[in-house]
Amino acid sequence: MDTLPRDVAHLVAYWTEASPDREVVRYGKQSWTWSEFSDRIDRNAAGQLAAGMRPGDRVAYLDKNHPACLETALACLRIGTANAVVNFRLASDEIRYVINDAQARIVFVGTEFLPVLAKIRDDLPTVERVIVVGGEQDEYEAWLAGVEPLGDTEPGDPEACFIQLYTSGTTGFPKGAMLTSRGLTAHSVSSADVTVMEPDSVSMVAMPLFHVGGSAWALVGLFHGAKVVVVRDIDPVALLAEIVDQGVTHAFLVPAVFGFLLQVPDVAERDYSRLVALFYGASPMPLPLLRRSMAAFPVDFFQVYGMTEASGGVTMLGPDEHRDKTNEHRMTSAGKALKDVELAIVDPVSGDRCGTDEVGEVWVRTPQLMAGYWHKPDADAAALTDDGWLRSGDAGHLDADGYLYISDRIKDMIISGGENIYPAEIERVLAEYPDVAEVAVIGVPDERWGEVGRAIVVAKPGVEFDGEALLAFCRQHLASFKCPKSVSVVTELPRNATGKVLKRQLREPFWAGRETAV
């Protein structure tokens, strides 16, 4: 396609005029054309206005993936409100916190989450109306039908938030990252050269819409006129069937989902002739899993490194690097910066720029950045510099060719005897050990060194795990000071809703009773 919408605020009008009768959204057995999708968005916007919503107000959306969430976000974009998408996997107290933090006036809730909402309803002082989406108790369709579609209006301030996504909250309370038309347009444009989506593409939206890998990925597809297939649940067998039956060309999945798909017995025997590209990110992909995935799906693979605060991906490792046998080490990199993205590696203590191959904190500057955290000026000051850089909190380095390598989260760094040790580097080595299914490395107290590494391992089924053999394997591949000193075997690793390992939870038993966990 030679032309694209000028921004995400105009994408619906643009594609509705260009292709009014072309299918754009598929959800199970339901589907909508661009003209139908546009009408639903206009009615959602009109319904919000009829309810007294004003620019800057928030609605909250609590449900698994459903097209209504996208309709609500795009309606918010039309009238200046914002959709605070709630992580449905949170506990009820956490859900209460997010809705109250957003000061939501309307809550859209999926039928299966009505009991959760009922439990906390009396503690939601700003909520004026609850609208049920889906199921036998659905109120959403009647709500849309009860208003006339909003007429032509000019979109509001491109710097205003219209999607508010809450950070995963691995430490402390989650923060609402305010994503804007400006930022998400920049993300959609920067992705254009690498995703190569077109109006005849079919993009699978399988990651939850409360995550940037769901919402931003959906908008990339819509921006390029592609049909989006919205998947409600991650069921490996059903997901593979959907890829084949719907002729999916593009999909973004987290590494854990690839692991689930590879457990389906005939995964490599299906017809993937329409599939063009698979994107992965949000957490590291162990090399053994990546190699198995590439063998099962003979398509282009892209690794994406990004963050909620940057509206999605900021770097990408493309298919050429995935197939480059002469530079296989690059498969462990996060790739190169996307268009209009600047990267810097900065010493987190001194603030000095690091040299080539020196590890420091990854800083990002791009038009994709969020407007800030909702009502969190202290968090803004900690994350955003006066000259427009976002401190990512990730440790990493840039090589001489501009490839970014992520070492770890700065907070997960182990300081042992004055040496900085990054668990992700160790985990990549341990993941290659034949008996390891999953592994996480944490720092635990040590009287001599302050803290040392400990490997927390999920063993492959049916093996009698030998921790000493694992440590010996590690010493063959890494400097001895980096290697863990002990091993624990567990049945599973605790993860948050996006698949990231909760290392804080792993560390807690070892640091209990101490004033600091360092």
Coordinates of C-alpha atoms in Angstrom, one line a residue:
M1 CA 0.0 0.0 0.0
D2 CA 1.5 3.3 -1.1
T3 CA -0.4 5.4 1.5
L4 CA -1.4 5.0 5.1
P5 CA -3.6 7.0 7.5
R6 CA -1.8 10.1 8.8
D7 CA -2.2 8.9 12.4
V8 CA -4.1 6.3 14.5
A9 CA -6.8 8.9 15.1
H10 CA -7.8 8.8 11.5
L11 CA -7.2 5.1 10.7
V12 CA -10.8 4.0 11.0
A13 CA -12.2 6.8 8.8
Y14 CA -9.4 6.2 6.3
W15 CA -9.9 2.5 5.8
T16 CA -13.7 2.8 6.1
E17 CA -13.6 5.1 3.1
A18 CA -11.1 3.0 1.2
S19 CA -12.6 -0.5 1.9
P20 CA -16.0 -0.2 3.6
D21 CA -17.1 -3.8 2.9
R22 CA -13.8 -5.5 3.7
E23 CA -13.7 -7.7 6.8
V24 CA -11.5 -6.1 9.5
V25 CA -12.3 -7.9 12.8
R26 CA -12.8 -11.6 13.4
Y27 CA -13.8 -12.9 16.8
G28 CA -14.7 -16.6 16.9
K29 CA -17.6 -16.9 14.5
Q30 CA -18.4 -13.2 14.5
S31 CA -16.9 -10.7 12.1
W32 CA -17.3 -7.0 11.1
T33 CA -16.5 -5.0 8.1
W34 CA -14.8 -1.6 8.2
S35 CA -18.1 0.2 7.9
E36 CA -19.6 -1.9 10.7
F37 CA -16.6 -1.5 12.9
S38 CA -16.7 2.3 12.4
D39 CA -20.4 2.4 13.3
R40 CA -19.8 0.5 16.5
I41 CA -16.9 2.8 17.5
D42 CA -19.1 5.9 16.7
R43 CA -21.9 4.5 18.9
N44 CA -19.5 3.7 21.7
A45 CA -18.2 7.3 21.6
A46 CA -21.8 8.6 21.5
G47 CA -22.7 6.4 24.5
Q48 CA -19.8 7.7 26.5
L49 CA -20.9 11.3 25.8
A50 CA -24.5 10.5 26.7
A51 CA -23.2 9.2 30.0
G52 CA -21.6 12.6 30.7
M53 CA -18.0 11.6 30.0
R54 CA -15.7 14.5 29.3
P55 CA -12.2 14.8 27.9
G56 CA -9.7 13.4 30.4
D57 CA -12.2 11.0 32.0
R58 CA -11.4 7.3 32.2
V59 CA -13.4 4.2 31.6
A60 CA -12.1 0.8 32.7
Y61 CA -12.2 -2.4 30.8
L62 CA -12.1 -5.7 32.7
D63 CA -12.4 -8.8 30.5
K64 CA -10.4 -11.2 28.4
N65 CA -9.7 -10.3 24.8
H66 CA -12.8 -9.0 23.0
P67 CA -13.3 -6.6 20.1
A68 CA -15.3 -4.3 22.4
C69 CA -12.0 -3.3 24.1
L70 CA -10.6 -2.1 20.8
E71 CA -13.9 -0.3 20.0
T72 CA -13.8 1.4 23.4
A73 CA -10.2 2.5 23.0
L74 CA -10.8 3.9 19.5
A75 CA -14.0 5.6 20.7
C76 CA -12.0 7.2 23.6
L77 CA -9.6 8.5 20.9
R78 CA -12.5 10.2 19.2
I79 CA -13.8 12.2 22.2
G80 CA -10.7 12.6 24.4
T81 CA -11.4 10.0 27.1
A82 CA -9.1 7.1 27.9
N83 CA -9.6 3.3 28.2
A84 CA -7.8 2.0 31.3
V85 CA -7.5 -1.7 30.4
V86 CA -7.4 -3.9 33.6
N87 CA -5.3 -7.0 33.9
F88 CA -8.0 -9.6 34.4
R89 CA -5.5 -12.0 36.0
L90 CA -5.0 -9.7 39.0
A91 CA -6.5 -10.5 42.5
S92 CA -9.6 -8.6 43.4
D93 CA -7.7 -6.2 45.7
E94 CA -5.4 -5.3 42.8
I95 CA -8.3 -4.9 40.4
R96 CA -9.9 -2.5 42.9
Y97 CA -6.6 -0.5 43.1
V98 CA -6.3 -0.1 39.3
I99 CA -10.0 1.0 38.8
N100 CA -9.7 3.4 41.7
D101 CA -6.3 4.7 40.6
A102 CA -7.8 5.4 37.1
Q103 CA -10.8 7.1 38.7
A104 CA -12.9 5.3 36.2
R105 CA -16.5 6.5 35.8
I106 CA -17.7 3.6 33.6
V107 CA -16.5 -0.1 33.9
F108 CA -17.0 -2.5 31.0
V109 CA -16.8 -6.0 32.4
G110 CA -16.9 -9.5 30.8
T111 CA -19.6 -11.7 32.2
E112 CA -17.2 -14.2 33.8
F113 CA -15.7 -11.3 35.8
L114 CA -19.0 -10.1 37.3
P115 CA -18.4 -12.0 40.6
V116 CA -15.0 -10.3 41.0
L117 CA -16.5 -6.9 40.3
A118 CA -19.4 -7.6 42.7
K119 CA -17.0 -8.3 45.5
I120 CA -15.3 -4.9 45.2
R121 CA -18.2 -2.8 43.9
D122 CA -18.9 -1.0 47.1
D123 CA -15.2 0.1 47.2
L124 CA -15.3 1.8 43.8
P125 CA -16.4 5.4 44.6
T126 CA -15.9 6.9 41.1
V127 CA -17.7 4.2 39.1
E128 CA -21.1 5.4 38.0
R129 CA -22.1 2.7 35.6
V130 CA -21.2 -1.0 34.9
I131 CA -21.8 -2.4 31.4
V132 CA -21.6 -6.1 30.9
V133 CA -19.9 -7.4 27.7
G134 CA -20.7 -10.7 26.2
G135 CA -22.5 -13.8 27.4
E136 CA -26.2 -14.1 28.3
Q137 CA -26.1 -11.0 30.5
D138 CA -24.6 -8.8 27.7
E139 CA -25.6 -5.1 28.0
Y140 CA -23.0 -3.8 25.6
E141 CA -24.9 -4.4 22.3
A142 CA -28.1 -2.8 23.7
W143 CA -26.0 0.2 24.9
L144 CA -24.5 0.6 21.4
A145 CA -28.0 0.3 19.8
G146 CA -29.5 2.9 22.2
V147 CA -27.6 5.9 20.7
E148 CA -27.1 7.4 17.3
P149 CA -23.6 7.2 16.0
L150 CA -21.4 10.2 16.7
G151 CA -21.2 12.5 13.7
D152 CA -18.0 13.8 12.2
T153 CA -15.6 15.3 14.7
E154 CA -12.0 16.2 14.6
P155 CA -9.8 14.0 16.9
G156 CA -8.6 15.8 20.0
D157 CA -5.1 16.5 21.3
P158 CA -2.6 13.9 19.9
E159 CA -0.7 14.3 23.2
A160 CA -3.7 13.2 25.3
C161 CA -3.9 9.6 26.6
F162 CA -6.5 7.3 25.1
I163 CA -5.2 4.0 26.2
Q164 CA -3.9 3.6 29.8
L165 CA -2.0 0.4 30.4
Y166 CA -0.8 -0.6 33.8
T167 CA 2.8 -1.8 34.3
S168 CA 3.1 -5.3 35.5
G169 CA 3.8 -4.3 39.1
T170 CA 6.5 -6.9 39.9
T171 CA 7.5 -4.4 42.6
G172 CA 5.0 -2.1 44.4
F173 CA 1.7 -1.0 42.9
P174 CA 1.2 -0.9 39.1
K175 CA 1.5 2.5 37.4
G176 CA -0.8 3.6 34.6
A177 CA 1.3 4.4 31.5
M178 CA -0.6 7.0 29.4
L179 CA -0.3 6.1 25.7
T180 CA -1.2 8.7 23.2
S181 CA -2.2 9.1 19.5
R182 CA 1.2 10.6 18.9
G183 CA 3.1 7.7 20.5
L184 CA 1.1 4.9 19.0
T185 CA 1.2 6.5 15.6
A186 CA 5.0 6.7 15.8
H187 CA 5.0 3.0 16.9
S188 CA 2.8 2.0 14.0
V189 CA 5.0 3.9 11.5
S190 CA 8.3 2.7 12.9
S191 CA 7.0 -0.9 12.6
A192 CA 5.9 -0.5 9.0
D193 CA 9.2 -1.4 7.4
V194 CA 9.7 -4.6 9.4
T195 CA 6.2 -6.0 9.9
V196 CA 5.4 -5.5 6.2
M197 CA 1.6 -5.7 6.8
E198 CA -0.8 -4.8 4.1
P199 CA -4.6 -4.7 3.7
D200 CA -4.7 -8.4 2.7
S201 CA -2.7 -9.4 5.8
V202 CA -4.3 -11.2 8.7
S203 CA -2.9 -10.3 12.1
M204 CA -3.6 -12.5 15.1
V205 CA -4.1 -10.6 18.4
A206 CA -3.5 -13.3 20.9
M207 CA -1.7 -11.5 23.7
P208 CA -4.0 -9.9 26.3
L209 CA -5.1 -6.3 25.4
F210 CA -4.1 -5.1 28.9
H211 CA -0.5 -5.7 27.7
V212 CA 1.2 -3.5 25.1
G213 CA 1.9 -6.6 23.1
G214 CA -1.8 -6.9 22.7
S215 CA -3.2 -3.4 22.2
A216 CA -0.2 -1.9 20.3
W217 CA 0.1 -5.0 18.1
A218 CA -3.7 -4.7 17.3
L219 CA -3.3 -1.1 16.4
V220 CA -0.3 -1.8 14.1
G221 CA -2.5 -4.2 12.1
L222 CA -5.4 -1.9 12.0
F223 CA -3.2 1.1 11.0
H224 CA -2.0 -0.9 7.9
G225 CA -5.5 -2.0 7.0
A226 CA -5.0 -5.6 7.9
K227 CA -7.8 -7.9 9.3
V228 CA -7.3 -8.6 13.0
V229 CA -8.2 -12.0 14.5
V230 CA -8.9 -11.4 18.2
V231 CA -8.2 -14.5 20.3
R232 CA -9.9 -14.7 23.7
D233 CA -7.9 -17.5 25.3
I234 CA -4.5 -19.1 24.8
D235 CA -5.5 -22.7 24.0
P236 CA -2.6 -24.2 22.0
V237 CA -4.7 -26.5 19.9
A238 CA -7.3 -23.9 19.1
L239 CA -4.6 -21.3 18.5
L240 CA -2.9 -23.4 15.8
A241 CA -6.3 -24.2 14.2
E242 CA -7.1 -20.5 14.1
I243 CA -3.8 -19.7 12.4
V244 CA -4.6 -22.2 9.7
D245 CA -8.4 -21.7 9.3
Q246 CA -8.2 -17.9 9.3
G247 CA -5.1 -17.7 7.1
V248 CA -3.1 -15.8 9.6
T249 CA -0.1 -14.1 8.1
H250 CA 1.3 -12.3 11.2
A251 CA 1.3 -13.0 14.9
F252 CA 3.0 -11.7 18.1
L253 CA 3.4 -14.3 20.9
V254 CA 5.4 -14.4 24.1
P255 CA 8.0 -17.2 24.4
A256 CA 5.9 -19.1 26.9
V257 CA 3.2 -19.5 24.3
F258 CA 5.7 -20.9 21.8
G259 CA 6.5 -23.5 24.5
F260 CA 2.8 -24.4 24.7
L261 CA 2.4 -24.7 21.0
L262 CA 5.4 -27.0 20.7
Q263 CA 3.7 -29.5 23.0
V264 CA 0.9 -30.1 20.5
P265 CA 1.9 -33.4 18.9
D266 CA 1.3 -32.4 15.2
V267 CA 2.5 -28.8 15.5
A268 CA 5.0 -29.1 12.6
E269 CA 2.7 -30.9 10.3
R270 CA 0.0 -28.3 9.6
D271 CA -0.4 -26.0 6.6
Y272 CA 1.2 -22.7 7.4
S273 CA 1.4 -21.6 3.8
R274 CA -0.3 -18.3 4.5
L275 CA 1.9 -17.6 7.6
V276 CA 4.5 -14.9 6.8
A277 CA 6.1 -13.9 10.1
L278 CA 6.1 -14.7 13.8
F279 CA 7.1 -12.0 16.3
Y280 CA 8.2 -12.7 19.9
G281 CA 9.1 -10.6 22.9
A282 CA 8.1 -9.4 26.4
S283 CA 10.5 -11.9 28.0
P284 CA 13.7 -13.6 26.9
M285 CA 13.4 -16.6 24.5
P286 CA 15.8 -19.4 25.5
L287 CA 17.8 -20.4 22.5
P288 CA 16.7 -24.1 22.6
L289 CA 13.1 -23.0 22.5
L290 CA 13.8 -20.5 19.7
R291 CA 15.6 -23.2 17.6
R292 CA 12.7 -25.7 18.1
S293 CA 10.2 -23.0 17.2
M294 CA 12.0 -22.1 14.0
A295 CA 12.1 -25.7 13.0
A296 CA 8.3 -26.1 13.6
F297 CA 7.3 -22.9 11.9
P298 CA 9.3 -22.4 8.6
V299 CA 8.6 -18.6 8.4
D300 CA 10.4 -15.4 9.2
F301 CA 11.1 -14.8 12.9
F302 CA 11.4 -11.4 14.5
Q303 CA 12.4 -10.6 18.0
V304 CA 10.9 -7.4 19.5
Y305 CA 12.3 -5.6 22.5
G306 CA 10.1 -2.9 23.9
M307 CA 8.2 -1.6 26.9
T308 CA 4.8 -0.3 27.8
E309 CA 6.2 3.2 28.3
A310 CA 7.4 3.3 24.7
S311 CA 4.1 2.2 23.2
G312 CA 5.6 -1.2 22.2
G313 CA 8.8 -2.3 20.4
V314 CA 11.9 -0.1 20.1
T315 CA 14.3 -2.6 18.6
M316 CA 13.9 -5.6 16.3
L317 CA 16.0 -8.6 15.4
G318 CA 15.0 -9.7 11.9
P319 CA 14.9 -13.0 10.0
D320 CA 18.3 -12.5 8.4
E321 CA 20.0 -12.5 11.8
H322 CA 17.9 -15.5 12.9
R323 CA 19.3 -17.4 9.9
D324 CA 22.9 -16.1 9.9
K325 CA 25.1 -19.1 10.8
T326 CA 28.3 -17.0 10.7
N327 CA 27.0 -14.7 13.5
E328 CA 24.9 -16.9 15.6
H329 CA 25.7 -14.9 18.7
R330 CA 23.3 -12.2 17.4
M331 CA 20.4 -14.5 18.1
T332 CA 20.9 -13.5 21.7
S333 CA 20.7 -9.8 20.9
A334 CA 17.5 -7.7 20.8
G335 CA 18.4 -6.4 17.4
K336 CA 18.8 -2.8 16.3
A337 CA 16.8 0.4 16.9
L338 CA 13.7 0.9 14.9
K339 CA 13.1 4.0 12.9
D340 CA 13.2 7.3 14.9
V341 CA 14.4 5.4 18.0
E342 CA 17.6 6.5 19.8
L343 CA 19.4 4.2 22.2
A344 CA 22.0 5.0 24.8
I345 CA 23.8 3.0 27.5
V346 CA 24.2 4.9 30.7
D347 CA 26.0 4.2 33.9
P348 CA 23.0 4.1 36.4
V349 CA 25.1 5.6 39.2
S350 CA 27.2 8.3 37.5
G351 CA 25.0 9.1 34.5
D352 CA 28.0 8.8 32.2
R353 CA 27.6 7.2 28.8
C354 CA 29.1 3.7 28.5
G355 CA 31.4 2.7 25.7
T356 CA 30.9 -0.1 23.2
D357 CA 30.3 -3.4 24.9
E358 CA 30.1 -1.8 28.3
V359 CA 27.0 -2.7 30.4
G360 CA 24.8 0.0 31.8
E361 CA 21.2 1.0 31.8
V362 CA 19.4 1.1 28.5
W363 CA 17.9 4.6 27.8
V364 CA 15.5 5.2 24.9
R365 CA 14.4 8.4 23.2
T366 CA 11.6 8.3 20.6
P367 CA 8.4 9.9 19.6
Q368 CA 6.7 6.7 20.8
L369 CA 7.2 7.5 24.5
M370 CA 4.2 7.7 26.8
A371 CA 2.9 11.0 28.1
G372 CA 3.9 9.9 31.6
Y373 CA 2.4 7.9 34.5
W374 CA -1.2 8.8 35.5
H375 CA -1.0 11.0 38.6
K376 CA 2.5 9.8 39.5
P377 CA 4.9 12.8 39.1
D378 CA 7.6 11.1 41.3
A379 CA 7.5 8.1 39.0
D380 CA 7.7 10.4 36.0
A381 CA 10.8 12.1 37.4
A382 CA 12.4 8.8 38.0
A383 CA 11.7 7.4 34.6
L384 CA 11.9 10.4 32.2
T385 CA 14.7 12.9 31.8
D386 CA 14.2 16.6 31.0
D387 CA 15.7 16.0 27.5
G388 CA 13.3 13.3 26.6
W389 CA 15.0 10.0 27.5
L390 CA 13.2 7.1 29.1
R391 CA 15.3 5.1 31.7
S392 CA 14.2 1.6 30.9
G393 CA 15.4 -0.1 34.0
D394 CA 17.1 -2.8 31.8
A395 CA 20.8 -3.5 31.9
G396 CA 22.4 -4.0 28.5
H397 CA 25.1 -3.0 26.0
L398 CA 25.5 -2.0 22.4
D399 CA 28.1 -3.7 20.2
A400 CA 30.2 -2.1 17.5
D401 CA 27.5 -2.8 14.9
G402 CA 24.7 -1.3 16.9
Y403 CA 23.1 -4.5 18.2
L404 CA 21.5 -4.2 21.6
Y405 CA 22.1 -7.0 24.1
I406 CA 19.9 -7.0 27.2
S407 CA 21.7 -8.4 30.3
D408 CA 18.9 -8.1 32.8
R409 CA 16.7 -5.8 34.8
I410 CA 18.9 -3.4 36.8
K411 CA 17.1 -4.4 40.0
D412 CA 17.8 -8.1 39.3
M413 CA 21.6 -7.6 39.1
I414 CA 23.6 -9.6 41.6
I415 CA 26.5 -7.8 43.3
S416 CA 28.8 -10.5 44.6
G417 CA 32.1 -9.4 46.2
G418 CA 31.9 -6.2 44.3
E419 CA 31.3 -7.9 40.9
N420 CA 28.2 -7.1 38.9
I421 CA 26.5 -10.3 37.7
Y422 CA 23.5 -10.4 35.4
P423 CA 21.3 -13.4 35.8
A424 CA 20.0 -13.4 32.2
E425 CA 23.5 -14.2 31.0
I426 CA 23.7 -17.2 33.3
E427 CA 20.2 -18.3 32.4
R428 CA 21.0 -18.4 28.7
V429 CA 23.8 -20.9 29.5
L430 CA 21.8 -23.0 31.9
A431 CA 18.9 -23.3 29.5
E432 CA 21.2 -25.2 27.2
Y433 CA 21.6 -28.0 29.7
P434 CA 19.7 -31.1 28.5
D435 CA 17.8 -31.7 31.7
V436 CA 16.6 -28.1 32.2
A437 CA 13.0 -27.2 31.2
E438 CA 13.1 -23.7 32.7
V439 CA 15.5 -21.8 34.9
A440 CA 15.8 -18.5 36.8
V441 CA 18.9 -17.2 38.7
I442 CA 18.5 -15.0 41.7
G443 CA 20.9 -13.5 44.3
V444 CA 20.8 -15.1 47.8
P445 CA 22.6 -14.0 51.0
D446 CA 26.2 -15.0 51.5
E447 CA 28.3 -14.1 54.6
R448 CA 31.5 -13.8 52.6
W449 CA 30.4 -12.3 49.3
G450 CA 27.3 -10.4 50.3
E451 CA 25.2 -12.4 47.9
V452 CA 25.8 -15.2 45.4
G453 CA 23.8 -16.7 42.6
R454 CA 21.3 -19.5 43.1
A455 CA 19.7 -21.4 40.2
I456 CA 16.0 -22.2 40.5
V457 CA 15.3 -25.0 38.1
V458 CA 12.3 -26.7 36.6
A459 CA 13.5 -30.1 35.4
K460 CA 12.3 -31.8 32.3
P461 CA 9.8 -34.6 33.1
G462 CA 11.2 -38.0 34.1
V463 CA 14.7 -36.9 34.8
E464 CA 16.6 -37.3 38.1
F465 CA 18.1 -33.9 38.3
D466 CA 21.7 -33.5 39.3
G467 CA 22.4 -30.0 40.6
E468 CA 26.2 -30.5 40.8
A469 CA 26.3 -31.5 37.2
L470 CA 24.4 -28.4 36.2
L471 CA 26.9 -26.2 38.1
A472 CA 29.8 -28.0 36.5
F473 CA 28.3 -27.4 33.1
C474 CA 27.9 -23.7 33.9
R475 CA 31.6 -23.5 34.9
Q476 CA 32.6 -24.9 31.5
H477 CA 30.9 -21.9 29.8
L478 CA 31.2 -18.9 32.1
A479 CA 33.7 -17.4 34.5
S480 CA 33.5 -19.0 37.8
F481 CA 32.5 -15.9 39.7
K482 CA 29.4 -15.6 37.6
C483 CA 28.3 -19.2 38.2
P484 CA 25.6 -20.0 40.8
K485 CA 26.8 -21.6 44.0
S486 CA 23.6 -23.6 44.6
V487 CA 20.6 -25.1 42.9
S488 CA 16.9 -25.5 43.9
V489 CA 14.5 -27.7 41.9
V490 CA 10.9 -26.6 41.8
T491 CA 7.8 -27.7 39.9
E492 CA 7.1 -24.3 38.3
L493 CA 8.4 -20.7 38.3
P494 CA 6.1 -18.0 39.4
R495 CA 5.1 -15.6 36.6
N496 CA 3.1 -12.5 36.2
A497 CA 0.3 -12.1 33.6
T498 CA 2.8 -11.4 30.7
G499 CA 4.9 -14.4 31.4
K500 CA 7.8 -12.7 33.2
V501 CA 9.3 -14.6 36.1
L502 CA 8.6 -13.0 39.5
K503 CA 12.1 -13.0 40.8
R504 CA 11.1 -10.9 43.8
Q505 CA 8.9 -13.8 44.9
L506 CA 11.7 -16.3 44.4
R507 CA 14.0 -14.1 46.5
E508 CA 11.7 -13.5 49.4
P509 CA 12.3 -16.8 51.3
F510 CA 16.0 -16.3 51.2
W511 CA 16.0 -12.6 52.3
A512 CA 13.2 -12.9 54.9
G513 CA 14.1 -11.0 58.1
R514 CA 16.8 -8.9 56.6
E515 CA 16.6 -5.2 56.3
T516 CA 17.7 -5.1 52.7
A517 CA 17.6 -7.7 49.9
V518 CA 21.1 -6.9 48.6

